[in-house]
Structure formats: structure tokens, C-alpha cells
Coordinates of C-alpha atoms and ligand atoms in Angstrom, one line a residue:
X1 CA 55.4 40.3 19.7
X2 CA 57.5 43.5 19.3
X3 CA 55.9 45.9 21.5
X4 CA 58.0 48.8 19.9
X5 CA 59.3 49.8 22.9
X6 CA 63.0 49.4 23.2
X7 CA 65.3 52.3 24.3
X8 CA 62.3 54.5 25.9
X9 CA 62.1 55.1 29.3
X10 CA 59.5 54.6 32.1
X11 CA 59.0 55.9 35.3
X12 CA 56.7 53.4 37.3
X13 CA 55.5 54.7 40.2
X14 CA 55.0 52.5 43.5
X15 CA 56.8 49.7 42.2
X16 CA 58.9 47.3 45.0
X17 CA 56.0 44.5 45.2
X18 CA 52.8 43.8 43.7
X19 CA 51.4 45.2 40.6
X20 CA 54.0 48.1 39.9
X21 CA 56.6 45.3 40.1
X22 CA 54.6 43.3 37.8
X23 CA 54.5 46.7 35.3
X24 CA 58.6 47.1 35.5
X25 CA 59.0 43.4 34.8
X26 CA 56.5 43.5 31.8
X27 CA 58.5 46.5 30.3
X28 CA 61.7 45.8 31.0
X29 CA 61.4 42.8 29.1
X30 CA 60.2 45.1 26.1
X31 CA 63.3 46.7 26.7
X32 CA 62.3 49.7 28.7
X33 CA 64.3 51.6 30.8
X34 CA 63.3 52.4 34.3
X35 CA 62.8 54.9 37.0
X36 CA 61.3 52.6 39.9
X37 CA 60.1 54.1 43.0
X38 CA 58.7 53.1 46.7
X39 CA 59.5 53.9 50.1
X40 CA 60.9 51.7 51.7
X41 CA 64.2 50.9 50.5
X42 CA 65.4 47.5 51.1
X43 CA 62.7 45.8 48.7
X44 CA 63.1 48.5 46.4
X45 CA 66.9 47.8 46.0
X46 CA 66.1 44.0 45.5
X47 CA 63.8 44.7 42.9
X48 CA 66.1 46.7 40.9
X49 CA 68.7 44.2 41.2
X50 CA 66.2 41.2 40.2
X51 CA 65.5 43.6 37.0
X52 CA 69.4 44.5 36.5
X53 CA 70.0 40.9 36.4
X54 CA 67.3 39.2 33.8
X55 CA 67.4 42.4 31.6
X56 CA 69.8 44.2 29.9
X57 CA 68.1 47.6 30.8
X58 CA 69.0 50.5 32.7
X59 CA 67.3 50.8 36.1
X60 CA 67.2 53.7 38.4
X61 CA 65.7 53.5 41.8
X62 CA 64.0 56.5 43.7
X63 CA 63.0 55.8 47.6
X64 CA 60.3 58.5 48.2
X65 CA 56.5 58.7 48.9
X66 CA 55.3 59.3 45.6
X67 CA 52.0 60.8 47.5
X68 CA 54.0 64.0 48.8
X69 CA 55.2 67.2 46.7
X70 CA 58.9 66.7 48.0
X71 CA 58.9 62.9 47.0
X72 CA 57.2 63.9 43.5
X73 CA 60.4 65.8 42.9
X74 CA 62.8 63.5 43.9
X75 CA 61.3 61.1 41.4
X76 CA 61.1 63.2 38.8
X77 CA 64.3 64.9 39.0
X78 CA 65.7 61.2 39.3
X79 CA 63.9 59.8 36.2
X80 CA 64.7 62.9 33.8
X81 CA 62.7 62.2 30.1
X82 CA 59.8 59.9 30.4
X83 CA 58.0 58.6 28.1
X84 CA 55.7 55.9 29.6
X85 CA 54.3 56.7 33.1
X86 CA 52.9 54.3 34.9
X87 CA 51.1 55.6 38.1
X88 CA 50.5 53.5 41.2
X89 CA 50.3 54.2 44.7
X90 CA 49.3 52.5 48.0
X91 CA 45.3 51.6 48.1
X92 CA 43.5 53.7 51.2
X93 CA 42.5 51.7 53.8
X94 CA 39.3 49.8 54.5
X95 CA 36.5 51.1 56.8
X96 CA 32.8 51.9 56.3
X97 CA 31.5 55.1 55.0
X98 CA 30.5 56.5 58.6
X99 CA 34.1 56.3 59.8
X100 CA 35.6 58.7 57.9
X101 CA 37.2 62.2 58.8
X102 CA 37.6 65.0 56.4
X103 CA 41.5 64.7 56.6
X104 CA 40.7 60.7 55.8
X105 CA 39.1 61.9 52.8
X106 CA 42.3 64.1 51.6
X107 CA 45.0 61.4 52.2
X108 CA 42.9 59.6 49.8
X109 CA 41.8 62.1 47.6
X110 CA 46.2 63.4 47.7
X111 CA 47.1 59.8 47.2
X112 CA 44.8 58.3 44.2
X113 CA 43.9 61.1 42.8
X114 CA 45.8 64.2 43.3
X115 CA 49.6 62.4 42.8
X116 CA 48.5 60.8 39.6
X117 CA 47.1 64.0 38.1
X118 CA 50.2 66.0 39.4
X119 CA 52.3 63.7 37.3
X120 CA 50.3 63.5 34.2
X121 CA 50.7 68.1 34.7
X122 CA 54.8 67.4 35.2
X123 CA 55.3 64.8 32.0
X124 CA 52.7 65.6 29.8
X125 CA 54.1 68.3 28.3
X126 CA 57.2 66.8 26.9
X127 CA 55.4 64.0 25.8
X128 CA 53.3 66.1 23.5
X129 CA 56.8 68.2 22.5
X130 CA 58.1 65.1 21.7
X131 CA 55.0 63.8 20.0
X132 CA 54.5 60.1 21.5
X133 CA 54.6 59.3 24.9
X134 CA 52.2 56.8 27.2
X135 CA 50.3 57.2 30.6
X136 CA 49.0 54.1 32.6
X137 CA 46.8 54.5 35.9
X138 CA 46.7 52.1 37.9
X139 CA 42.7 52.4 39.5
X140 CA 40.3 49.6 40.6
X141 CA 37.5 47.6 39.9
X142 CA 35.9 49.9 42.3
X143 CA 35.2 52.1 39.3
X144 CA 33.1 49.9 37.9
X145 CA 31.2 48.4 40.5
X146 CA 31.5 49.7 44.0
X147 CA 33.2 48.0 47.0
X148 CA 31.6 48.4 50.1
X149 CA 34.6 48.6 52.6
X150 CA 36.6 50.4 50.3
X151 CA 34.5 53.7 50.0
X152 CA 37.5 55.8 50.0
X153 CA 39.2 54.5 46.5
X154 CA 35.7 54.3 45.2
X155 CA 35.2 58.2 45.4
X156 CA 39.4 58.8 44.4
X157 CA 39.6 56.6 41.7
X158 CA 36.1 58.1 40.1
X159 CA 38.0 61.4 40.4
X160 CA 40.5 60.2 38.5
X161 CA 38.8 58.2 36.0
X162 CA 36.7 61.1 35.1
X163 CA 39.8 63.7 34.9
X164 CA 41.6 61.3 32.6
X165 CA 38.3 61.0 30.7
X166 CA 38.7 64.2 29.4
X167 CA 42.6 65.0 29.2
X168 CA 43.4 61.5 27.2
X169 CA 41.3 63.6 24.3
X170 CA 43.0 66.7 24.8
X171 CA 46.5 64.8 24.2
X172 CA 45.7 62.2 22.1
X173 CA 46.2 64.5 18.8
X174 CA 49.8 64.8 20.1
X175 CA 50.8 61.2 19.9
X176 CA 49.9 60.5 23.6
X177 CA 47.4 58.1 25.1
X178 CA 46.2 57.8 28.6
X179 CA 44.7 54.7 29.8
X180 CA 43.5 53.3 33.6
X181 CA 43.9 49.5 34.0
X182 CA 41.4 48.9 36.6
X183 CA 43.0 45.7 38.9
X184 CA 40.2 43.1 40.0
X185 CA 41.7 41.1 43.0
X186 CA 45.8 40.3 42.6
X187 CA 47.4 38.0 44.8
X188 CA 49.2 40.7 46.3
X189 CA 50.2 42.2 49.8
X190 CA 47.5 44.5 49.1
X191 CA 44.7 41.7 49.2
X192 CA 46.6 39.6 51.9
X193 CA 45.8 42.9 53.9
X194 CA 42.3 43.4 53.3
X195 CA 41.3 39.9 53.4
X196 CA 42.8 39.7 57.0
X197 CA 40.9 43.0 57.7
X198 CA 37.8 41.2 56.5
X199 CA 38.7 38.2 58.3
X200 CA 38.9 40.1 61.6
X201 CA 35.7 42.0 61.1
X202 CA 33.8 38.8 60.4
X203 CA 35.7 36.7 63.3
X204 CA 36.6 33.9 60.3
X205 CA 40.2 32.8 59.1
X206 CA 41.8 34.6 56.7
X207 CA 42.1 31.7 54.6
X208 CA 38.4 31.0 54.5
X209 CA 37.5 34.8 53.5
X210 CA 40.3 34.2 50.7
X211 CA 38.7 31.5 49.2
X212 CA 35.2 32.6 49.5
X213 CA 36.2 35.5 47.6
X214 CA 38.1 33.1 45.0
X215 CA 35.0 31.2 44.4
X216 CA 33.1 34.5 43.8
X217 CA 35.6 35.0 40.7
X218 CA 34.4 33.4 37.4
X219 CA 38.1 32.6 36.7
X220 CA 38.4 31.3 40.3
X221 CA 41.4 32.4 41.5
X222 CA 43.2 35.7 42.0
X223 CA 45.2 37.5 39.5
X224 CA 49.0 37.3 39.1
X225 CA 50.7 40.4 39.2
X226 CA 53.0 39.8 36.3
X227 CA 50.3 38.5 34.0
X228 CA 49.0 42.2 34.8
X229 CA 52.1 43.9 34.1
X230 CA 52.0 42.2 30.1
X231 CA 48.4 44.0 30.1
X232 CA 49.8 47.4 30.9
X233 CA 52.9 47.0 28.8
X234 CA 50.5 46.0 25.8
X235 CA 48.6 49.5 26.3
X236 CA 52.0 51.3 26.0
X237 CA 52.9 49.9 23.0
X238 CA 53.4 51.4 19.7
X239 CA 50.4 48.6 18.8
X240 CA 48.1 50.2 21.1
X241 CA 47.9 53.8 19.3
X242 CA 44.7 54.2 18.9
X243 CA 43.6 52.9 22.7
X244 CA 42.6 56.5 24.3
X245 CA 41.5 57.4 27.4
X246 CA 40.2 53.5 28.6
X247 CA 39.2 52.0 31.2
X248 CA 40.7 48.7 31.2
X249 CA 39.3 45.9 33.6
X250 CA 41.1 43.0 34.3
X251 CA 39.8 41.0 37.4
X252 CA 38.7 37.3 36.3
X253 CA 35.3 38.0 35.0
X254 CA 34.2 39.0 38.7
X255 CA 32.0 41.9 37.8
X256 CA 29.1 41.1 36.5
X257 CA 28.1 43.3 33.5
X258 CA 28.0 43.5 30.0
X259 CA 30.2 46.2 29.2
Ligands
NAP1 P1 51.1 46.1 47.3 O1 51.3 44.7 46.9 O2 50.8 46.5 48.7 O3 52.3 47.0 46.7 C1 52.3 48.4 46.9 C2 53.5 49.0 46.3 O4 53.4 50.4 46.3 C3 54.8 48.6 47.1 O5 55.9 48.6 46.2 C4 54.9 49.8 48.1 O6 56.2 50.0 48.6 C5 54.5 50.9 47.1 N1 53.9 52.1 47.7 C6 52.8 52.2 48.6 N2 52.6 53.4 49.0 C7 53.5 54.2 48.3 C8 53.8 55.6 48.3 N3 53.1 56.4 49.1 N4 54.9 56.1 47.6 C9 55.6 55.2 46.9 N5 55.4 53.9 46.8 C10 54.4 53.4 47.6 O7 49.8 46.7 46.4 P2 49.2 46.2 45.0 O8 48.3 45.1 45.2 O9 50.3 46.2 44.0 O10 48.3 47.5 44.7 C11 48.7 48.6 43.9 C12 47.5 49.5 43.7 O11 46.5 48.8 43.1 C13 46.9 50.0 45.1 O12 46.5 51.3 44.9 C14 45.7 49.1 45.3 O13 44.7 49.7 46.0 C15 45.3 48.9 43.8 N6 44.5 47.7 43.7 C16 45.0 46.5 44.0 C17 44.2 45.4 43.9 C18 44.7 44.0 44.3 O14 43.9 43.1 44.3 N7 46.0 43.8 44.5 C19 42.9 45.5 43.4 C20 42.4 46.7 43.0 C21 43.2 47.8 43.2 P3 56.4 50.7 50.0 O15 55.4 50.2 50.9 O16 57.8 50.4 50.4 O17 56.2 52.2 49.7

């Protein structure tokens, strides 16, 4: 399927490892070009190169904390027009609701909430100049159905959702969508690290909290990144037009509701 996308340009935030990689894959296949963007450089450079090499697509690469003012404007002095954006940072970190400090609560709130809406106020604009343009947040399942230990993306990412709840209709008669993909378990770093968090609280193996937490998931296994990425790159399609302001789950069937 022609996605429609060839020749515009992304900037996909967070994007090294895990699902941000899967996102660049998925639309540099479509023919995207890309502004990718993590800290830490060495995987960052790989990925780029692995992307350079399968597709004939031009790749910039930005190492900066997306989550900071300075490393917002690296990026988007780096990545120039966009017209998909694809937001993704770094989940907070597990705990329970009585551990957390007020400045816990703004490195969240700064992180999944905050960066995402700063971007969306930076590349909105030209988007609606322009008339088209797409926006992809990356949230949770923890929007839809609270996770205990991660009480700190559950309150972000409901900030989020509810702030793109009402922007996606103030853009959409420009030609612009906004969508959140909310991520069920991934086989990523991310769950390798809060599976061995659970795993040390509960004094189990890792490997036994994993596939517990497999078996909980009507598909029965966890989610591939890349299969992912095709889901967002779908959503930024020409196709996907009339898809505004979403809340996309993908997570194996795992929560259990009707809608
Ligand atoms: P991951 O495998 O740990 O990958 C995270 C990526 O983000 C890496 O490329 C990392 O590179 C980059 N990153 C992290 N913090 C960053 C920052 N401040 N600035 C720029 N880049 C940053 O995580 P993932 O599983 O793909 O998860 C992505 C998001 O989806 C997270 O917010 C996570 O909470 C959420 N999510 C994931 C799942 C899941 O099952 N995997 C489920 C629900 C929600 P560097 O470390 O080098 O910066």
C-alpha cells in the first residue's frame, strides 16, 4: 500500500532503540526523510546508518535530551520543515504512589507531557501554513486502564491525552491530524527494565515475571516494535485523513474493555 508519504520529512523523537526505532523504520520505508534523535550517541549513529543503508532516504541525527529547552532546539534547528512528528520520550520510572516528590512529579509531568506539547506549539504552525502535516504521540496503555507501579505516566500521559483531545480539533480544518498510539507491552529495553524492577520487588526471576505477564496478554506475547512502527506510519498517511485526535491502542488484546 502507498502510504502517500514519499519526499516529506519526519522528526521522530526518542528514536535509537525500541519503539521510536520501530517508527523511523516504518517511515523510512514509506519513503520518509528523517530527523532522529536520542542521547546517547553511539546507538543513535548505528541506527541512522542501519536506515542509510536499507533506504534510499535522507537521515539526519540529533544527540540531545528531547525533555530539555536546549535539546528541543538543537532538534528542531537540526530537522528544519517537518511534516510528521512523531513524539516519544523515555517512560518515568516505576514506584508506588507514596514515594513520590514534587520534583518527581515535574520530571514526569516535563518529560511526557510538557516536551510533547512544546513540540506540537514549535511545528504546528507551519503545518497548518502549509495545509497537511501529521503528529503521532507516543502514550500508554496506562491511559486506558491504569498501571499500578507506573503512577507517574498514568497522570502525564492523561495530561497529554486530554490536551491533544482538544487541539487535534482546532487543527484538523487545516489539513493536520493529531493522534496518540497508546503502546501495550513491547519487547523492548523499556519492559526488560520494568520487568526486572518487578522481579526484584517480588524476589522472583525476571524471566518468570515476563512470562506471567505474557500469559496475561490475549495475543500471548509481547509486541514487536517494528510491527508498531507500520501502525503509526499508517496514521500518518495520506489514507488516514480523516483519523483526528485518537487514541490508538495497540497492546495484544490485554485490556479488557469494550471500547
Ligand atoms: P526504550 O526501548 O527504552 O527506548 C527509549 C528510546 O528513547 C531510546 O532510543 C532512548 O535513547 C530514547 N530516549 C530516552 N529518553 C530520552 C530523552 N530524554 N531524550 C531523547 N531520547 C530519549 O523504550 P520504548 O519501549 O521504546 O518506550 C518508548 C516510550 O513508550 C516510553 O515513554 C515508554 O514509557 C512508552 N511505553 C513503552 C511500552 C513498552 O512496552 N515498551 C509500553 C507502554 C509505553 P537514549 O537512552 O540514548 O536517550
Amino acid at each position: 500500500m502507498d502510504l502517500g508519504l514519499a519526499g516529506k520529512s519526519a522528526l521522530v523523537c526518542a528514536s535509537s532503540r525500541g519503539l521510536g526505532r520501530g517508527v523511523a523504520m516504518a517511515l523510512a520505508e514509506a519513503g520518509v526523510n528523517l530527523t532522529l534523535n536520542a542521547r546517547t550517541p553511539g546507538p543513535l549513529d548505528e541506527t541512522a546508518q542501519f536506515l542509510r543503508s536499507r533506504y534510499n532516504v535522507a537521515i539526519t541525527s540529533v544527540a540531545a535530551d528531547i525533555t530539555t529547552q536546549a535539546g528541543r532546539a538543537q532538534v528542531l534547528a537540526a530537522a528544519g520543515s517537518v511534516d510528521i512528528l512523531v513524539t516519544n520520550a523515555g517512560g518515568p520510572p516505576p514506584g508506588l504512589w507514596s514515594d513520590w516528590s514534587h520534583d518527581d512529579f515535574l520530571r514526569a509531568l516535563e518529560a511526557n507531557l510538557l516536551t510533547p506539547i512544546a513540540l506540537m506549539q514549535a511545528l504546528l504552525p507551519a503545518m497548518i501554513d502549509r495545509g497537511w502535516g501529521r503528529v503521532i504521540n507516543i502514550t500508554s496503555q496506562s491511559v486506558k486502564a491504569p498501571i499500578a507501579q507506573l503512577g507517574l505516566s498514568n497522570t502525564a500521559r492523561s495530561g497529554l491525552t486530554g490536551f491533544v483531545a482538544g487541539t487535534a480539533r482546532q487543527v484538523a480544518p487545516f489539513g493536520v491530524t493529531i493522534n496518540n498510539v497508546l503502546p501495550g507491552a513491547h519487547a523492548t529495553d523499556r519492559i526488560t527494565q520494568l520487568d526486572a524492577a518487578t522481579a526484584k520487588a517480588e524476589g522472583a526471576s525476571a524471566e518468570a515475571v515476563t512470562a506471567r505477564k505474557m500469559a496475561a496478554i490475549p495475543a500471548g506475547r509481547y509486541g514487536d516494535a517494528v510491527d508498531f512502527g507500520a501502525i503509526c506510519a499508517f496514521l500518518c498517511s495520506d489514507q488516514a485523513k480523516f483519523m483526528v485526535g485518537q487514541n490508538i491502542l495497540v497492546d495484544g488484546g490485554a485490556i479488557n474493555a469494550t471500547l
